[in-house]
Short mmCIF file of C-alpha atoms in Angstrom, two decimals:
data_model
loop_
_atom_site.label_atom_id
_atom_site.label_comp_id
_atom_site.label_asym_id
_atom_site.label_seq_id
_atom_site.Cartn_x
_atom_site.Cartn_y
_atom_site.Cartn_z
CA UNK A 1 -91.63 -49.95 -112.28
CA UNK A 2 -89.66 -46.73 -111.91
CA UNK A 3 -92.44 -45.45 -109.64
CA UNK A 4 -92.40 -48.74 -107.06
CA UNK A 5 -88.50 -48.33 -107.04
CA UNK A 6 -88.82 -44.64 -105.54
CA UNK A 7 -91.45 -45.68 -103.03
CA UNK A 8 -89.57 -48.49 -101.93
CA UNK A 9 -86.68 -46.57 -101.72
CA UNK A 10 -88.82 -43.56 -99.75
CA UNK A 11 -90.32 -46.21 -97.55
CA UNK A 12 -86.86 -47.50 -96.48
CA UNK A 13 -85.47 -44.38 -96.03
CA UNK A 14 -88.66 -43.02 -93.65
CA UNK A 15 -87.83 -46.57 -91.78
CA UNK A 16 -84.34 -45.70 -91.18
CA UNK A 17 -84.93 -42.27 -89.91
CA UNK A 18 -87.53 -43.57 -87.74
CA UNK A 19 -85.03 -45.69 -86.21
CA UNK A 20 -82.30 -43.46 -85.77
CA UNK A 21 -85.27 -40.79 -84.06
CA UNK A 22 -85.85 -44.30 -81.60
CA UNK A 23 -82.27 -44.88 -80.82
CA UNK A 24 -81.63 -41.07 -80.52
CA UNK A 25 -84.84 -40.91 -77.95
CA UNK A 26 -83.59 -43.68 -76.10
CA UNK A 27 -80.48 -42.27 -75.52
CA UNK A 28 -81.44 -39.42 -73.84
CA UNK A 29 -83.85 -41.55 -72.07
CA UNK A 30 -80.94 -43.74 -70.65
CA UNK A 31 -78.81 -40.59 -70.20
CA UNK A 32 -81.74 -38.80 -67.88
CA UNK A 33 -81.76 -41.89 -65.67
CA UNK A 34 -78.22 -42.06 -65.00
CA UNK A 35 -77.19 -38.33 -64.83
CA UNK A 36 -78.78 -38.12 -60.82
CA UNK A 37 -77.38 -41.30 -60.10
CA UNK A 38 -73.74 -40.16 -61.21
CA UNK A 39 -73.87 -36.25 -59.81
CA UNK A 40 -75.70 -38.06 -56.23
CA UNK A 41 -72.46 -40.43 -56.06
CA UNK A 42 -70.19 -37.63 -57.24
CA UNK A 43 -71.33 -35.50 -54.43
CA UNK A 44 -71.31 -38.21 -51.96
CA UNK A 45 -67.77 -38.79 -52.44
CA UNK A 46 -66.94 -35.53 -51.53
CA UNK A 47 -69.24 -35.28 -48.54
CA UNK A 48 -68.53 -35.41 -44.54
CA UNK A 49 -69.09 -39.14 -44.36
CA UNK A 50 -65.86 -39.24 -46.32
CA UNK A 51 -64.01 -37.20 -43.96
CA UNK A 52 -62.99 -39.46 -40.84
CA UNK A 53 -59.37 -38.06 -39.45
CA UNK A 54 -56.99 -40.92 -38.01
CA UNK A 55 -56.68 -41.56 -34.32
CA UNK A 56 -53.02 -41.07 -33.24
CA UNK A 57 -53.41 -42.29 -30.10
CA UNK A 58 -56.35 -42.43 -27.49
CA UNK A 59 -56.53 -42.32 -23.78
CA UNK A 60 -59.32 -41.15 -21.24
CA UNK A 61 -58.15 -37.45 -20.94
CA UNK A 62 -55.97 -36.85 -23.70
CA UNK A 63 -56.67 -37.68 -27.21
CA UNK A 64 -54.75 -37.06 -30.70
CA UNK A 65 -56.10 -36.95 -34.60
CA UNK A 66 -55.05 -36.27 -37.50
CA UNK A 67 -56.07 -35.91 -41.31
CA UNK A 68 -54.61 -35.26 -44.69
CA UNK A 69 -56.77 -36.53 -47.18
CA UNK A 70 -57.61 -34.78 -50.63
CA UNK A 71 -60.67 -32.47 -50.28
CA UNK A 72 -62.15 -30.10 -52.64
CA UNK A 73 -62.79 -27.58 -50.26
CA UNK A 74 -60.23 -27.55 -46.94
CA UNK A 75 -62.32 -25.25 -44.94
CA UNK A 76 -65.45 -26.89 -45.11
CA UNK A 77 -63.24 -30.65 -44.31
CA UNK A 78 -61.99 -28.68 -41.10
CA UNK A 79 -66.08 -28.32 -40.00
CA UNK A 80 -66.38 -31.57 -40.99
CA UNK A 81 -63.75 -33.07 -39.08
CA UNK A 82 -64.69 -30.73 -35.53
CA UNK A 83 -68.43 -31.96 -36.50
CA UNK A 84 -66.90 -35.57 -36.21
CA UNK A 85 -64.80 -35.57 -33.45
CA UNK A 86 -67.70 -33.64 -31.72
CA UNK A 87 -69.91 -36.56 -31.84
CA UNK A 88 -66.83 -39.37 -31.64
CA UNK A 89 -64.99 -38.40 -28.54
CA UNK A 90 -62.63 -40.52 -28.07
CA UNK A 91 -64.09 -43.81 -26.73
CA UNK A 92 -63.09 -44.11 -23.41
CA UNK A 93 -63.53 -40.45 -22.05
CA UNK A 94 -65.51 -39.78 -19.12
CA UNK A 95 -68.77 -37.91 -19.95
CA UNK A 96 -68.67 -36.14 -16.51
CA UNK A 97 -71.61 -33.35 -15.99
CA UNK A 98 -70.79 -30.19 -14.71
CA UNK A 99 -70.79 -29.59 -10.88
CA UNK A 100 -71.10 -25.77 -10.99
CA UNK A 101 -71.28 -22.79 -13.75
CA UNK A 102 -70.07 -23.10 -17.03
CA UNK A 103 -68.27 -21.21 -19.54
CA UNK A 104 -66.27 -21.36 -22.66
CA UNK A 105 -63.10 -19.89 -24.09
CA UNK A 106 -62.03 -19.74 -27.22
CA UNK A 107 -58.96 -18.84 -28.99
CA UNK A 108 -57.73 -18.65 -32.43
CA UNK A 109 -54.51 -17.21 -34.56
CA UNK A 110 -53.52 -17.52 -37.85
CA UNK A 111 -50.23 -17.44 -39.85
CA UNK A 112 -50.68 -16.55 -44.14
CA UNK A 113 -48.46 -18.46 -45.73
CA UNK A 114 -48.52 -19.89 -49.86
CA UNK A 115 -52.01 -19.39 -50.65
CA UNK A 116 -53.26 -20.47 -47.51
CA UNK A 117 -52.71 -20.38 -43.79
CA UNK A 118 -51.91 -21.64 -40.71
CA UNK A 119 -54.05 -21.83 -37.79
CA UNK A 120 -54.28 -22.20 -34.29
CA UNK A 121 -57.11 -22.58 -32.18
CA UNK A 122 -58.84 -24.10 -28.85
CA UNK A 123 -62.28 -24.50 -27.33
CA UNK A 124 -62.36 -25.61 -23.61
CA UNK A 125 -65.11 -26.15 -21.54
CA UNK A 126 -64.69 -24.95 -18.29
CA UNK A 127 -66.42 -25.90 -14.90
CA UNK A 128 -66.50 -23.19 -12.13
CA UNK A 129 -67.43 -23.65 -8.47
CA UNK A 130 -68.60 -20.26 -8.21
CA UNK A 131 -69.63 -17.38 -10.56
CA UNK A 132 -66.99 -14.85 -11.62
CA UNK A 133 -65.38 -12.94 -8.81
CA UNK A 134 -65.98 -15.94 -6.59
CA UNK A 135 -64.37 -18.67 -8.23
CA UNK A 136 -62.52 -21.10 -6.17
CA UNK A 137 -61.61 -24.00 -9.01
CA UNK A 138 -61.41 -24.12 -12.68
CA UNK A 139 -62.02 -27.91 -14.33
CA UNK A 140 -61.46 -28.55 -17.94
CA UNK A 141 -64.14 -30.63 -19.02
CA UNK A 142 -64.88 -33.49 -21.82
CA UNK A 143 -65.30 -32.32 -24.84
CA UNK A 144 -62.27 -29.20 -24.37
CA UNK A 145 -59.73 -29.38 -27.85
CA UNK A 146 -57.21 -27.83 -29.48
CA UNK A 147 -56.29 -28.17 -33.61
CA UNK A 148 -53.93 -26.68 -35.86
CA UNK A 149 -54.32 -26.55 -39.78
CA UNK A 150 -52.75 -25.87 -43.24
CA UNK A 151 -55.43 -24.13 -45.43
CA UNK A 152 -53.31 -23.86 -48.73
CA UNK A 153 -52.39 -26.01 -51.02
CA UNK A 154 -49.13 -24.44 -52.30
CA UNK A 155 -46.07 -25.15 -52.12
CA UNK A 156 -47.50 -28.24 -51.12
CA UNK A 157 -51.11 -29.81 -49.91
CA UNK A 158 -49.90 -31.40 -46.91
CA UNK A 159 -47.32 -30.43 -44.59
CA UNK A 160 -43.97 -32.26 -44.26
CA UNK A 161 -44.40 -31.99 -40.22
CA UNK A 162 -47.24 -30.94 -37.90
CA UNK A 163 -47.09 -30.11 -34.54
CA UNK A 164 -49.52 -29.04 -32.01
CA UNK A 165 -49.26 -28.03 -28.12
CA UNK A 166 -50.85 -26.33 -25.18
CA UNK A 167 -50.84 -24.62 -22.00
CA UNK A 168 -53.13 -23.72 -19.51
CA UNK A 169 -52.16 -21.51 -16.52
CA UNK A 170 -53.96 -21.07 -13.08
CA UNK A 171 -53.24 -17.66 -11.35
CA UNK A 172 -53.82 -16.58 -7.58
CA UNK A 173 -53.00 -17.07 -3.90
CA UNK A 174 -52.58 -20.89 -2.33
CA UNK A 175 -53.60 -22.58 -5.81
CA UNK A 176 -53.08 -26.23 -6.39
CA UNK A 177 -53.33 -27.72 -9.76
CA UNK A 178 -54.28 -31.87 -10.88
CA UNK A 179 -53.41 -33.48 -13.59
CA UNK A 180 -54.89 -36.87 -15.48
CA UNK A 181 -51.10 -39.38 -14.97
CA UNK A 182 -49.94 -40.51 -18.35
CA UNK A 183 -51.19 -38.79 -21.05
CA UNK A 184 -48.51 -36.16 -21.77
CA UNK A 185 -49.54 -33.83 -19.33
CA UNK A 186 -46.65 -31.86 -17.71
CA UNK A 187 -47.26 -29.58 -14.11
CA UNK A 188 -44.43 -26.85 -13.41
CA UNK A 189 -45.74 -24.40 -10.71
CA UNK A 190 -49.25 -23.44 -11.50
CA UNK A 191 -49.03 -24.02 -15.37
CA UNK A 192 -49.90 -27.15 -17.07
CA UNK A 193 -48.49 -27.72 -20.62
CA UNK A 194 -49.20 -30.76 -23.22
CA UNK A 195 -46.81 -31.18 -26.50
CA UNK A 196 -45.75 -31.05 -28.47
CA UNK A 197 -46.94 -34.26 -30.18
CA UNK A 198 -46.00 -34.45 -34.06
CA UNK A 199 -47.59 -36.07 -36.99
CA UNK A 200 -46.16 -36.44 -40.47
CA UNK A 201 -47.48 -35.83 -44.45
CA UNK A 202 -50.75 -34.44 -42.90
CA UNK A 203 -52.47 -30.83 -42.98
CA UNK A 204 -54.90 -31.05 -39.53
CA UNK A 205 -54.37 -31.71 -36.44
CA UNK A 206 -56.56 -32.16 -33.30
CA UNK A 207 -56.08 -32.92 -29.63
CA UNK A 208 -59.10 -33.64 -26.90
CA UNK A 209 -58.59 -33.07 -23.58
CA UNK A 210 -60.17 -32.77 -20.08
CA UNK A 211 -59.54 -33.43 -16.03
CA UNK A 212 -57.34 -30.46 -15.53
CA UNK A 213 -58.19 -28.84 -12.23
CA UNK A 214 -57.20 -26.11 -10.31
CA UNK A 215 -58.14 -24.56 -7.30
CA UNK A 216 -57.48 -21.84 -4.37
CA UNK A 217 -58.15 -18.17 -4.16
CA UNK A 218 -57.90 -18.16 -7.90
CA UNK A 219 -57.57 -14.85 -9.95
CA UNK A 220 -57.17 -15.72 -13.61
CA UNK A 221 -56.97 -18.54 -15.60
CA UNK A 222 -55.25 -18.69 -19.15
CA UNK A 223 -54.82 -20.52 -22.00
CA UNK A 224 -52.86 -20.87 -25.18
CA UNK A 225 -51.99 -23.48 -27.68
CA UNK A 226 -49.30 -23.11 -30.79
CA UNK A 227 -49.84 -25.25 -34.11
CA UNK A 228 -46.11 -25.23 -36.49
CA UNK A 229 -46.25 -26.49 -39.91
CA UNK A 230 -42.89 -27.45 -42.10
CA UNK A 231 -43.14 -27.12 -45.53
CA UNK A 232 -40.35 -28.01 -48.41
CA UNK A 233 -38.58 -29.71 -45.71
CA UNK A 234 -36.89 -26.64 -43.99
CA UNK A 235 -39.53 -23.95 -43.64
CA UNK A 236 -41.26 -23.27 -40.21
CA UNK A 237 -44.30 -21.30 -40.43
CA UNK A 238 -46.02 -21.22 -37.07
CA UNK A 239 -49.39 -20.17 -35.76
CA UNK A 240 -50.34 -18.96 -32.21
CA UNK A 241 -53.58 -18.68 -30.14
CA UNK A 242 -54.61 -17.66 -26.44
CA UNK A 243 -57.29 -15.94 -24.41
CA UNK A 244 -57.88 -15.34 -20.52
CA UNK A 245 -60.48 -14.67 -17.78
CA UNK A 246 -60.88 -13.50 -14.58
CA UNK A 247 -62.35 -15.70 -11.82
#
């Protein structure tokens, strides 16, 4: 009797580890299925398609942005956001083609500040009559911008105020510069300047621009553009970028 007891016993304990083996399998069964699911969403929600800045205000040669969101990674969010904006021009610009040569400048500055920085920078597409040496007009074209950002994220993540302007300058004998009416544009002499427009509790922002002309027995045309960041409510730490070429 003794000996059926233990066997019993042996059998129900073999039974019990046999289901514990089954329940421990299909745990890790359950657990391999989900864990792509989880890290695919988990990366998702950190990718690009997450990234959309806000649209201060939009007009047909003069647009504004802006963005503050939590990111893990604030330079790769600023690619993000150009790659955006790049393919999302504001809706109701002109895609004009160039009527001559084209060229780009490019400018950038930076300002360390906390654990970060502050930048400046522009890209404008330019549309020239003539080649170098010959050039008779200068057109800003679709697709020319301007940003200003806050890298760090102390003292704070986002900046209390940002502000963002810009300037471009026309230099030479007889020249005559056009503007686009009513977008902020302002024309003093030769020199066109935007700004500065101001956005609040955000760490980017960007401004699209084009339909700036100007034309006569041109020499040089310049262009600059100055990003300012307040932090902690009274600190001003400001950023500046510009670049030139001769026509």
């Amino acid at each position: 009797m003794m000996k059926a007891e233990a066997g019993k016993t042996g059998r129900q304990l073999k039974m019990k580890i046999i289901k514990v083996m089954i329940l421990m399998m299909l745990g890790c069964f359950l657990s391999a299925l989900n864990f792509p699911i989880c890290g695919f969403a988990a990366e998702k929600s950190r990718g690009e398609d997450n990234i959309v800045p806000q649209a201060v205000y939009l007009s047909e040669h003069s647009s504004v942005y802006s963005y503050g969101g939590q990111v893990p990674d604030k330079e790769a969010a600023i690619k993000a956001v150009e790659k955006y904006l790049s393919s999302r021009v504001s809706p109701s610009d002109i895609k004009a083609e160039p009527l001559g040569y084209s060229y780009t400048l490019n400018g950038f500055g930076q300002t360390a500040y906390g654990n970060g920085y502050v930048s400046a920078s522009f890209h404008s597409s330019l549309d020239l009559d003539l080649p170098p040496g010959l050039t008779t007009r200068v057109t800003v074209m679709n697709g020319s911008y301007s940003y200003t950002a806050w890298t760090g994220t102390s003292p704070q993540y986002n900046s209390d105020v940002v502000m963002l302007s810009d300037s471009w300058s026309w230099s030479g004998l007889g020249i005559s510069v056009s503007i686009p009416p009513g977008v902020g544009f302002s024309l003093v002499g030769t020199t066109v300047t935007w700004g500065p427009q101001q956005v609040y509790n955000q760490w980017q922002m960007w401004h699209y621009f084009s339909g700036l002309t100007g034309s006569g027995g041109l020499t040089l045309f310049a262009e600059s553009c100055m990003g300012s960041h307040r932090f902690q409510g009274n600190t001003w730490v400001t950023a500046y970028a510009s670049n030139s070429m001769v026509v």
